[in-house]
Amino acid sequence: MIEVSGLSKRFGAVVALDDVSFAAPDGRITGLLGPNGAGKSTCLRILYTVLKPDAGYAKINDVDVVEHPLWARRELGVLPHGAGLYPQLTTRENIAYFGRLHGIKEPALSARIDQLVARLELEEIADRRAKGFSQGQRTKVALARALVHRPKNLLLDEPTNGLDVMSTLSLRNWLSELKARGQCIVLSSHIMQEVAALCDDIVIVAHGRIVAQGTTEALRERFGNKSLEDIFVETVAGS
Amino acid sequence: MRTPILVVCRKEVLENGRDRRTVFSTLFFGPLFAPALFAVLINVMLSQALSSMDEVMELPIIGAEHAPNLVGFLRRYGLEPADDGPASLEDARAAVARGQHDIALAVAPDYAQAFRNGDDARVTLIVDRSETGATAASQRVRTVLDAYANQIGMLRLQARGLNPAVLRAVTIDELDVSTAAARSVLLLGMLTYFLLLATLAGGFYLAIDATAGERERGSLEPLLTVPVGRSSLLLGKMAATICYMLLSLALTLFGFMIALKFVPLESLGMRANFDAAVALQTFLLLAPFTPLGAALMTLVASFTRSYKEAQTYLTLVLLIPTLPLLLASLLNVEPDFRLMWIPSLSQHLLVTALLKAEPLSWSYAAVSATASVVLGALLALLAIRLYDREALLG
């Protein structure tokens, strides 16, 4: 369960977030939809504690992330934008490094990595160095890395960026699987179809403000028989 | 708190061990390049100093036939008349201007007559002073000519029944008190500088990689989402940097042990053998410098926005340890308790004393180590504060 309320953040004169509030319940996928520079990444960065809000709060299971950043990071699995791997380390080593930093010891760590390698179909590249991986392979490894400590909450910043159709489809499958296990998932995207196909709840952001939010169906209803794309264009242009 | 530091350190050591740049600067630059360059430099300097006075030098002489006696004298001092020298003064001038000869000597046609009469017998030195090699050569020819003129003058005075000493109102006796050891301060300064440089170079790429490199690859942001304080992450990276610096220092000392076998160290007033025991003591004296170097490089790299920028700034950092060494060799500083508080200079003075086989004060060494480690810790704290800024992600 993730909740943000009255979240605001400025960088100098630029207002990145202005009074943003929403809640992402467990067992659902919440999508932050908005054009580039809308403040989606800033919002997620505050949630995973690399940025601090100027006003408002962000809570995970009712615990404030600003007050308890280390606790929050243990509860979260994070796939930041353009998640970088260590090119000189193999897939297993990349995942193991984060596992150890999460305090997971052998033999539990190896068992967990085997499990992730099997689930994300990484066998072929498991012992290859990350140098030269395709974008799809990198995203898969980064996702495995984010899941190594079995987090109950998952934050993904533009997870389908640079993925081909097949990789996007399998990413959707994993996310649906995680959702079915009762996890709380928040992802950001600037692609309407993707959010509509994947998310239960949608928060549309533009210029650091929320312009519309609700379940995917509710938003469809509210805006009549317009496609989500039309809603998006309308709300963003109107703000 | 301690485990994450070890995890980070281990991973950085492993990852950078697979990186060609780091391995090159750790295993090759310091350990191979520095000792080889040092050995070559010393050999060149020594051979220049020893050879120039005894080596036979060719000297084109115009009108040699007018002064057989003088030519014989020049010959005795290793100045051999050139066989195919220029025939006239004009030719000689052109040949020297062209750079064909460093120097030429012209004997005036009336030399023999003047010499016999006890008049002013003239010779002309043709030299191009803009040529560096010519200065030494002209100095040498002049010295021999002066000696000849002196000798003849004295003989003439004696022949006239005068004591040659009347011409010398004051006799200058030079008493050189400098020892071979003191003369080699510059070379010793170079040795410590090479050692410090190799040590810093060993951690150079790791320090960049840990900060600017990690950010540029996009792996910094995921790393900051693990439940570990940023100070632990940074301390782990610095620990790995120190490991590489110590490895580079050890290998460089090993390189010097081999290279210095080919250098006549005794003639420089140093220990005749740079053996394992000396190398080990040098290692112990220089090791406390590594935390300071690692913290300094990490701190500077934390300021930068890209790998390239970090490389530029860190190259300047490599020059910092030279400044005290430069001062030391200019001012000819002697070891002093207060100077032990200045890192790099203190290490230089201690290592120099060790190499000169002078007694080593362990209290000096302790102060030197403490000062370096404390300053290193302060810089590390500063780097941690920088790492805690939000702007870190750029």
XYZ file of C-alpha atoms in Angstrom:
633
model
C 0.000 0.000 0.000
C 1.532 3.251 -1.173
C 0.082 6.637 -0.414
C 1.240 10.140 -1.305
C -0.473 13.297 -0.141
C 0.088 16.944 -0.996
C 3.469 16.098 -2.480
C 5.379 19.132 -3.791
C 8.923 19.508 -5.062
C 10.782 22.335 -6.790
C 14.216 22.392 -8.394
C 15.215 26.056 -8.265
C 12.510 27.927 -10.151
C 11.087 24.779 -11.756
C 8.047 23.265 -10.069
C 8.392 19.507 -10.583
C 5.454 18.421 -8.368
C 2.580 20.529 -7.099
C 0.222 19.074 -4.496
C 0.087 15.514 -5.818
C -2.048 13.005 -3.882
C -2.994 9.438 -4.750
C -3.131 5.996 -3.204
C -1.987 2.696 -4.729
C -3.600 -0.280 -2.953
C -2.136 -3.783 -2.712
C -3.053 -6.266 -5.425
C -3.490 -3.554 -8.045
C -1.320 -1.891 -10.652
C -1.365 1.895 -10.555
C -0.119 3.796 -13.581
C 1.318 7.310 -13.533
C 0.565 8.589 -17.011
C 1.934 11.805 -18.376
C 4.185 13.394 -20.985
C 7.941 13.676 -20.485
C 8.829 16.120 -17.728
C 5.401 15.857 -16.069
C 6.910 14.920 -12.707
C 6.381 11.132 -12.778
C 10.034 10.315 -12.103
C 10.276 12.955 -9.370
C 7.288 11.408 -7.634
C 8.785 7.911 -7.801
C 12.200 9.216 -6.691
C 10.613 10.709 -3.579
C 8.976 7.341 -2.908
C 12.252 5.464 -3.184
C 13.927 8.095 -1.010
C 16.629 9.556 -3.265
C 14.770 12.880 -3.208
C 13.034 14.608 -0.320
C 9.689 16.411 -0.813
C 9.382 20.129 -0.054
C 5.841 19.579 1.248
C 3.425 16.674 1.725
C 4.272 13.102 2.597
C 4.817 9.714 1.016
C 3.934 6.591 2.982
C 4.411 2.883 2.483
C 2.088 0.788 4.642
C 1.442 3.930 6.701
C 5.149 4.512 7.417
C 6.598 7.853 6.281
C 9.489 7.272 3.846
C 11.250 10.535 4.762
C 11.417 9.541 8.416
C 12.385 5.907 7.768
C 14.258 5.786 4.472
C 16.174 2.555 5.144
C 12.992 0.781 6.179
C 11.214 2.092 3.079
C 14.004 0.837 0.803
C 13.694 -2.647 2.303
C 9.967 -2.644 1.510
C 10.472 -1.480 -2.061
C 11.665 -3.076 -5.248
C 12.774 -0.344 -7.626
C 13.399 -0.274 -11.354
C 14.683 3.257 -11.950
C 14.628 4.896 -15.347
C 17.241 3.375 -17.665
C 18.404 1.047 -14.893
C 22.152 0.567 -15.366
C 23.944 -2.721 -14.744
C 27.631 -3.264 -13.977
C 29.079 -4.162 -17.385
C 31.971 -6.190 -15.961
C 29.732 -8.358 -13.780
C 27.654 -11.309 -14.944
C 23.875 -11.452 -14.596
C 24.175 -13.558 -11.445
C 26.820 -11.254 -9.961
C 24.729 -8.179 -10.699
C 21.749 -9.694 -8.880
C 23.889 -11.131 -6.065
C 25.472 -7.733 -5.339
C 22.088 -6.202 -4.579
C 21.019 -9.326 -2.687
C 24.032 -9.022 -0.395
C 23.400 -5.322 0.121
C 19.878 -6.307 1.176
C 21.495 -8.572 3.738
C 20.596 -11.889 2.082
C 23.155 -14.586 2.929
C 24.183 -17.779 1.178
C 22.728 -20.324 0.507
C 19.399 -18.473 0.447
C 20.871 -15.944 -2.013
C 21.900 -18.524 -4.633
C 18.550 -20.269 -4.327
C 16.721 -16.965 -4.839
C 18.863 -16.064 -7.860
C 18.216 -19.496 -9.421
C 14.524 -18.902 -8.936
C 14.613 -15.460 -10.572
C 16.819 -16.657 -13.438
C 14.304 -19.437 -14.163
C 11.235 -17.205 -13.834
C 12.591 -14.381 -15.999
C 14.142 -16.836 -18.499
C 17.662 -15.541 -17.995
C 19.422 -18.945 -18.233
C 21.189 -18.090 -21.473
C 22.826 -14.941 -20.108
C 23.075 -15.950 -16.447
C 26.859 -16.283 -16.500
C 27.632 -13.736 -19.192
C 28.948 -10.272 -18.416
C 26.369 -7.519 -18.808
C 28.531 -5.637 -21.307
C 26.699 -5.798 -24.622
C 23.296 -6.936 -23.320
C 20.279 -5.777 -25.327
C 17.857 -3.324 -23.751
C 15.385 -6.158 -23.149
C 18.020 -8.286 -21.427
C 19.136 -5.348 -19.309
C 15.580 -4.605 -18.188
C 15.011 -8.249 -17.261
C 18.195 -8.390 -15.182
C 17.366 -5.054 -13.541
C 13.909 -6.374 -12.684
C 15.401 -9.562 -11.216
C 17.745 -7.341 -9.198
C 14.807 -5.266 -7.948
C 12.916 -8.410 -6.885
C 15.816 -10.206 -5.181
C 14.648 -9.347 -1.651
C 10.965 -10.240 -2.357
C 9.635 -6.706 -1.896
C 5.922 -6.228 -1.290
C 5.866 -2.965 -3.224
C 7.248 -2.399 -6.691
C 8.112 0.936 -8.337
C 8.901 0.915 -12.051
C 9.952 4.049 -13.939
C 9.138 3.703 -17.655
C 9.730 -0.064 -17.572
C 8.840 -0.703 -21.227
C 11.148 1.972 -22.616
C 13.200 0.501 -25.424
C 11.609 -2.951 -25.209
C 10.400 -4.817 -28.275
C 6.893 -6.282 -28.542
C 7.813 -9.707 -27.150
C 9.697 -8.283 -24.176
C 6.836 -5.885 -23.430
C 4.379 -8.785 -23.465
C 6.423 -10.892 -21.067
C 6.905 -7.874 -18.775
C 3.111 -7.497 -18.669
C 2.787 -11.172 -17.765
C 5.246 -10.933 -14.860
C 3.548 -7.812 -13.539
C 0.126 -9.495 -13.690
C 1.596 -12.460 -11.844
C 3.036 -10.228 -9.118
C -0.265 -8.394 -8.844
C -2.103 -11.689 -8.429
C 0.154 -12.387 -5.444
C -1.177 -9.263 -3.790
C 1.708 -6.923 -4.444
C 1.396 -3.192 -4.792
C 2.779 -1.987 -8.119
C 3.250 1.598 -9.296
C 4.627 2.259 -12.748
C 5.105 5.340 -14.867
C 4.658 5.631 -18.589
C 3.973 8.133 -21.320
C 2.266 5.518 -23.506
C -1.542 5.458 -23.157
C -2.187 2.014 -24.594
C 0.307 0.455 -22.273
C -1.245 1.969 -19.172
C -4.750 1.087 -20.349
C -3.780 -2.504 -21.024
C -1.888 -3.032 -17.792
C -3.188 -0.770 -15.038
C -6.209 -0.956 -12.778
C -5.908 2.627 -11.640
C -4.590 5.573 -13.582
C -3.213 8.898 -12.390
C -2.742 11.391 -15.196
C -0.042 13.977 -14.456
C 0.945 17.071 -16.397
C 3.213 19.948 -15.374
C 3.587 18.485 -11.891
C -0.161 18.376 -11.187
C -2.758 15.637 -11.269
C -5.247 16.366 -14.017
C -7.392 13.242 -13.663
C -7.407 10.019 -11.692
C -9.525 6.949 -11.130
C -9.916 3.355 -12.235
C -9.371 2.696 -15.902
C -13.103 1.995 -16.319
C -14.176 5.058 -14.355
C -12.023 7.300 -16.462
C -13.476 5.756 -19.600
C -16.986 6.320 -18.261
C -16.328 9.844 -17.144
C -15.018 10.853 -20.503
C -17.777 9.031 -22.357
C -16.787 6.889 -25.248
C -13.603 8.815 -25.957
C -10.493 6.748 -26.141
C -7.960 7.115 -23.381
C -5.722 8.786 -25.890
C -8.261 11.551 -26.436
C -8.616 12.029 -22.694
C -4.902 12.307 -22.380
C -4.543 14.877 -25.132
C -7.533 16.830 -23.810
C -6.435 16.970 -20.185
C -2.822 17.724 -20.922
C -3.675 20.437 -23.408
C -6.213 21.934 -21.020
C -3.924 22.147 -18.031
C 27.244 -1.263 8.936
C 30.475 -3.214 8.401
C 29.125 -5.916 6.136
C 27.815 -3.569 3.412
C 31.213 -1.826 3.297
C 32.854 -5.206 2.695
C 30.241 -6.178 0.104
C 30.798 -2.937 -1.821
C 34.587 -3.186 -1.500
C 34.649 -6.780 -2.721
C 32.436 -6.022 -5.690
C 34.504 -2.985 -6.725
C 37.752 -4.961 -6.459
C 36.279 -7.773 -8.555
C 34.652 -5.530 -11.149
C 37.663 -3.277 -11.626
C 39.932 -6.309 -11.807
C 38.091 -7.100 -15.028
C 38.459 -3.587 -16.391
C 41.380 -3.143 -18.742
C 41.978 0.517 -17.886
C 42.195 -0.093 -14.147
C 44.404 -3.123 -14.568
C 46.686 -1.206 -16.897
C 47.123 1.735 -14.560
C 47.551 -0.498 -11.512
C 49.707 -3.278 -12.885
C 51.602 -1.605 -15.688
C 51.833 2.142 -15.411
C 53.331 2.273 -11.937
C 55.162 -1.029 -11.614
C 56.764 -1.150 -15.061
C 56.860 2.357 -16.419
C 58.029 4.271 -13.338
C 61.046 2.106 -12.392
C 62.147 1.769 -16.017
C 61.930 5.512 -16.608
C 63.753 6.189 -13.348
C 66.567 3.769 -14.196
C 66.999 5.256 -17.655
C 66.983 8.844 -16.348
C 69.583 8.096 -13.697
C 71.818 6.248 -16.120
C 71.652 9.113 -18.599
C 72.452 11.681 -15.907
C 75.326 9.631 -14.563
C 76.851 8.927 -17.949
C 76.652 12.632 -18.849
C 78.345 13.658 -15.639
C 81.080 11.055 -15.858
C 81.852 10.975 -19.541
C 82.125 14.570 -20.746
C 85.597 15.291 -19.391
C 87.413 12.154 -20.532
C 85.812 11.531 -23.879
C 87.785 12.413 -26.977
C 86.139 15.342 -28.767
C 86.753 16.319 -32.362
C 87.761 19.926 -32.812
C 88.193 21.417 -36.284
C 91.291 23.618 -36.235
C 92.075 26.115 -38.993
C 95.743 26.915 -39.345
C 96.896 24.071 -37.115
C 100.245 24.173 -38.843
C 101.005 27.562 -37.247
C 100.791 26.145 -33.712
C 102.009 22.543 -33.470
C 102.784 22.939 -29.792
C 99.287 24.131 -28.936
C 97.727 21.323 -30.991
C 99.830 18.781 -29.118
C 98.607 20.245 -25.828
C 94.960 20.087 -26.934
C 95.473 16.485 -28.003
C 96.728 15.542 -24.566
C 93.454 16.780 -23.122
C 91.329 14.763 -25.520
C 90.697 17.465 -28.139
C 91.545 15.783 -31.425
C 91.929 17.996 -34.542
C 89.274 17.048 -37.087
C 90.700 15.569 -40.283
C 88.298 17.107 -42.741
C 87.615 20.371 -40.958
C 86.882 23.679 -42.790
C 89.803 25.225 -44.601
C 89.243 28.904 -43.804
C 87.741 31.071 -41.073
C 84.784 31.813 -43.373
C 84.148 28.114 -43.986
C 84.368 27.417 -40.248
C 81.868 30.151 -39.447
C 79.427 28.739 -41.997
C 79.924 25.152 -40.790
C 79.216 26.100 -37.148
C 76.214 28.194 -38.146
C 74.867 25.217 -40.082
C 75.304 23.066 -37.001
C 77.824 20.798 -38.737
C 80.266 21.417 -35.868
C 79.532 22.540 -32.316
C 82.692 24.547 -32.183
C 85.821 25.336 -34.217
C 89.183 26.895 -33.457
C 91.066 29.222 -35.796
C 94.751 29.968 -35.317
C 95.749 33.371 -36.688
C 98.307 33.206 -39.599
C 100.721 35.437 -37.614
C 100.375 33.244 -34.498
C 103.829 31.651 -34.795
C 105.533 35.007 -35.295
C 103.723 36.630 -32.383
C 104.343 33.618 -30.152
C 108.071 33.691 -30.824
C 108.241 37.418 -30.107
C 106.331 36.994 -26.886
C 103.525 39.202 -28.290
C 99.797 38.672 -28.263
C 99.341 35.325 -30.098
C 95.691 35.081 -31.142
C 93.275 32.190 -31.627
C 89.561 32.500 -32.367
C 86.805 30.219 -31.030
C 83.837 29.903 -33.352
C 80.764 28.830 -31.463
C 76.985 28.990 -31.732
C 75.772 29.788 -28.223
C 72.152 29.036 -29.077
C 73.092 25.356 -29.299
C 72.856 23.695 -25.879
C 75.620 21.207 -26.573
C 77.970 24.025 -27.667
C 78.129 25.632 -24.230
C 79.682 22.584 -22.634
C 82.043 22.085 -25.561
C 83.194 25.740 -25.614
C 83.696 25.629 -21.845
C 85.884 22.620 -22.255
C 88.011 24.041 -25.076
C 88.373 27.333 -23.210
C 89.559 25.557 -20.063
C 92.245 23.725 -22.006
C 93.291 26.888 -23.828
C 93.482 28.807 -20.557
C 95.618 26.078 -19.052
C 97.969 26.271 -22.025
C 98.198 30.057 -21.893
C 98.865 29.899 -18.162
C 101.534 27.296 -18.511
C 103.385 29.208 -21.219
C 103.056 32.468 -19.275
C 104.581 30.916 -16.183
C 107.430 29.396 -18.143
C 108.164 32.829 -19.626
C 108.179 34.495 -16.205
C 110.500 31.846 -14.857
C 112.766 32.262 -17.873
C 112.992 35.963 -16.942
C 113.810 35.055 -13.344
C 110.473 36.037 -11.823
C 108.340 34.027 -9.451
C 105.053 33.195 -11.284
C 103.244 33.801 -8.005
C 103.609 37.587 -8.497
C 100.810 37.351 -11.025
C 98.509 35.790 -8.499
C 97.611 38.305 -5.858
C 95.013 35.971 -4.414
C 95.020 32.211 -4.655
C 91.652 30.527 -4.466
C 91.475 27.055 -3.008
C 88.071 25.459 -3.234
C 87.049 23.057 -0.493
C 83.949 21.070 -1.490
C 82.112 19.843 1.615
C 79.046 18.464 -0.163
C 78.711 14.710 0.054
C 77.580 12.452 -2.699
C 74.385 11.935 -0.689
C 73.495 15.618 -0.619
C 74.043 15.885 -4.333
C 71.528 13.163 -4.984
C 68.590 14.908 -3.237
C 66.964 15.689 -6.545
C 67.150 12.090 -7.713
C 65.796 10.839 -4.413
C 62.958 13.322 -4.681
C 62.185 11.838 -8.044
C 62.124 8.334 -6.600
C 59.554 9.226 -3.922
C 57.538 11.130 -6.485
C 57.449 8.122 -8.787
C 56.340 5.948 -5.882
C 53.561 8.354 -4.850
C 52.495 8.799 -8.463
C 52.292 5.047 -9.032
C 50.295 4.694 -5.816
C 47.767 7.324 -6.887
C 47.609 5.959 -10.430
C 46.682 2.553 -8.998
C 43.454 3.949 -7.543
C 42.823 6.518 -10.271
C 40.230 4.711 -12.384
C 38.517 3.067 -9.457
C 37.951 6.443 -7.803
C 36.401 7.777 -11.005
C 34.397 4.646 -11.641
C 32.936 4.628 -8.159
C 31.458 8.107 -8.522
C 31.267 9.702 -11.952
C 31.406 6.343 -13.760
C 28.641 4.812 -11.676
C 26.434 7.840 -12.290
C 27.143 7.923 -16.021
C 26.292 4.216 -16.425
C 22.998 4.768 -14.614
C 23.817 2.193 -11.953
C 24.068 4.777 -9.163
C 20.331 5.317 -8.829
C 19.461 1.625 -8.354
C 22.365 1.355 -5.913
C 20.904 4.185 -3.827
C 17.654 2.217 -3.450
C 19.260 -0.537 -1.359
C 18.760 -0.253 2.417
C 22.340 0.821 3.087
C 23.504 4.294 4.095
C 25.355 6.272 1.451
C 28.335 6.583 3.791
C 28.734 2.775 3.795
C 28.582 2.692 -0.010
C 31.225 5.392 -0.292
C 33.477 3.892 2.387
C 33.326 0.546 0.570
C 34.377 2.237 -2.655
C 37.210 4.068 -0.925
C 38.355 0.815 0.707
C 38.528 -0.786 -2.751
C 40.478 2.228 -4.046
C 42.939 1.807 -1.168
C 43.345 -1.905 -2.000
C 44.323 -1.039 -5.573
C 46.658 1.736 -4.452
C 48.451 -0.596 -2.037
C 48.714 -3.264 -4.731
C 50.152 -0.755 -7.177
C 52.615 0.509 -4.554
C 53.770 -3.012 -3.713
C 54.238 -3.914 -7.379
C 56.054 -0.646 -8.081
C 58.465 -1.272 -5.218
C 59.066 -4.723 -6.628
C 59.716 -3.111 -10.012
C 62.229 -0.721 -8.425
C 63.965 -3.635 -6.699
C 64.650 -5.082 -10.133
C 65.303 -1.855 -12.049
C 67.691 -0.419 -9.461
C 69.950 -3.448 -9.825
C 71.046 -1.795 -13.080
C 71.797 1.567 -11.490
C 75.049 2.371 -9.663
C 73.281 3.608 -6.530
C 76.473 3.914 -4.465
C 77.760 6.668 -6.703
C 74.622 8.638 -5.774
C 75.261 8.146 -2.088
C 72.292 5.819 -1.667
C 72.265 2.342 -0.275
C 74.031 -0.009 -2.616
C 71.154 -2.450 -2.619
C 67.463 -1.662 -2.637
C 66.590 -5.028 -1.147
C 63.398 -6.598 0.158
C 63.844 -5.199 3.659
C 64.246 -1.627 2.366
C 61.302 -2.125 0.008
C 59.140 -3.372 2.886
C 60.046 -0.393 5.078
C 59.342 1.982 2.192
C 55.967 0.275 1.760
C 55.137 0.774 5.434
C 56.163 4.438 5.292
C 54.074 5.136 2.191
C 51.022 2.994 3.030
C 49.436 5.627 5.344
C 49.340 7.949 2.346
C 46.813 5.706 0.544
C 43.681 6.608 2.583
C 44.486 10.270 1.989
C 44.991 9.732 -1.735
C 41.836 7.629 -2.053
C 39.712 10.165 -0.167
C 41.148 13.074 -2.154
C 40.496 11.410 -5.514
C 36.999 10.305 -4.493
C 36.208 13.795 -3.232
C 37.341 15.475 -6.436
C 35.555 12.907 -8.597
C 32.337 13.500 -6.604
C 32.330 17.116 -7.762
C 32.401 16.185 -11.425
C 29.509 15.450 -13.720
C 31.039 13.000 -16.133
C 33.788 10.426 -16.520
C 35.716 12.757 -18.830
C 35.494 15.658 -16.416
C 36.616 13.460 -13.535
C 39.615 12.303 -15.565
C 40.651 15.881 -16.264
C 40.431 16.973 -12.640
C 42.086 13.860 -11.246
C 45.046 14.311 -13.559
C 45.595 17.622 -11.782
C 45.259 15.865 -8.425
C 48.172 13.639 -9.419
C 50.331 16.771 -9.399
C 49.469 17.753 -5.817
C 51.999 15.463 -4.127
C 54.732 16.975 -6.303
C 54.382 20.433 -4.788
C 55.932 19.633 -1.382
C 58.610 17.564 -3.108
C 59.455 20.458 -5.398
C 59.772 22.785 -2.400
C 61.873 20.232 -0.595
C 64.367 19.932 -3.437
C 64.481 23.706 -4.032
C 65.004 24.592 -0.381
C 67.001 21.465 0.434
C 64.777 20.719 3.443
C 66.116 18.568 6.253
C 63.834 16.209 8.202
C 62.184 18.111 11.021
C 59.512 17.077 13.494
C 57.098 19.824 12.354
C 57.420 18.803 8.701
C 56.135 15.334 9.581
C 52.626 16.850 9.713
C 52.716 17.549 5.975
C 51.657 14.481 3.995
C 53.727 13.547 0.945
C 56.567 15.796 2.153
C 56.889 13.744 5.342
C 56.823 10.506 3.366
C 59.414 11.936 1.012
C 61.754 12.917 3.849
C 61.366 9.572 5.610
C 61.891 7.489 2.495
C 64.858 9.663 1.506
C 66.431 9.138 4.920
C 65.816 5.422 4.602
C 67.455 5.270 1.176
C 70.433 7.294 2.369
C 70.807 4.687 5.115
C 70.342 7.376 7.744
C 68.839 6.372 11.100
C 65.049 6.400 10.957
C 63.050 7.924 13.779
C 59.952 5.871 14.457
C 58.280 8.775 16.237
C 58.663 10.757 13.024
C 57.158 7.896 11.069
C 54.260 7.673 13.536
C 53.480 11.398 13.223
C 53.697 11.194 9.435
C 51.271 8.234 9.374
C 48.854 9.864 11.817
C 48.776 13.158 9.919
C 48.073 11.426 6.593
C 45.379 9.142 7.995
C 43.633 11.955 9.910
C 43.615 14.256 6.882
C 42.370 11.320 4.798
C 39.523 10.746 7.259
C 38.533 14.428 7.120
C 38.453 14.369 3.324
C 36.433 11.137 3.445
C 33.879 12.847 5.709
C 33.661 15.719 3.250
C 33.164 13.274 0.365
C 30.381 11.546 2.326
C 28.641 14.883 2.831
C 28.863 15.553 -0.897
C 27.476 12.097 -1.548
C 24.475 12.859 0.622
C 23.369 15.762 -1.537
C 20.317 15.316 -3.753
C 22.234 16.845 -6.651
C 24.386 13.715 -6.660
C 22.094 12.113 -9.222
C 22.607 15.058 -11.565
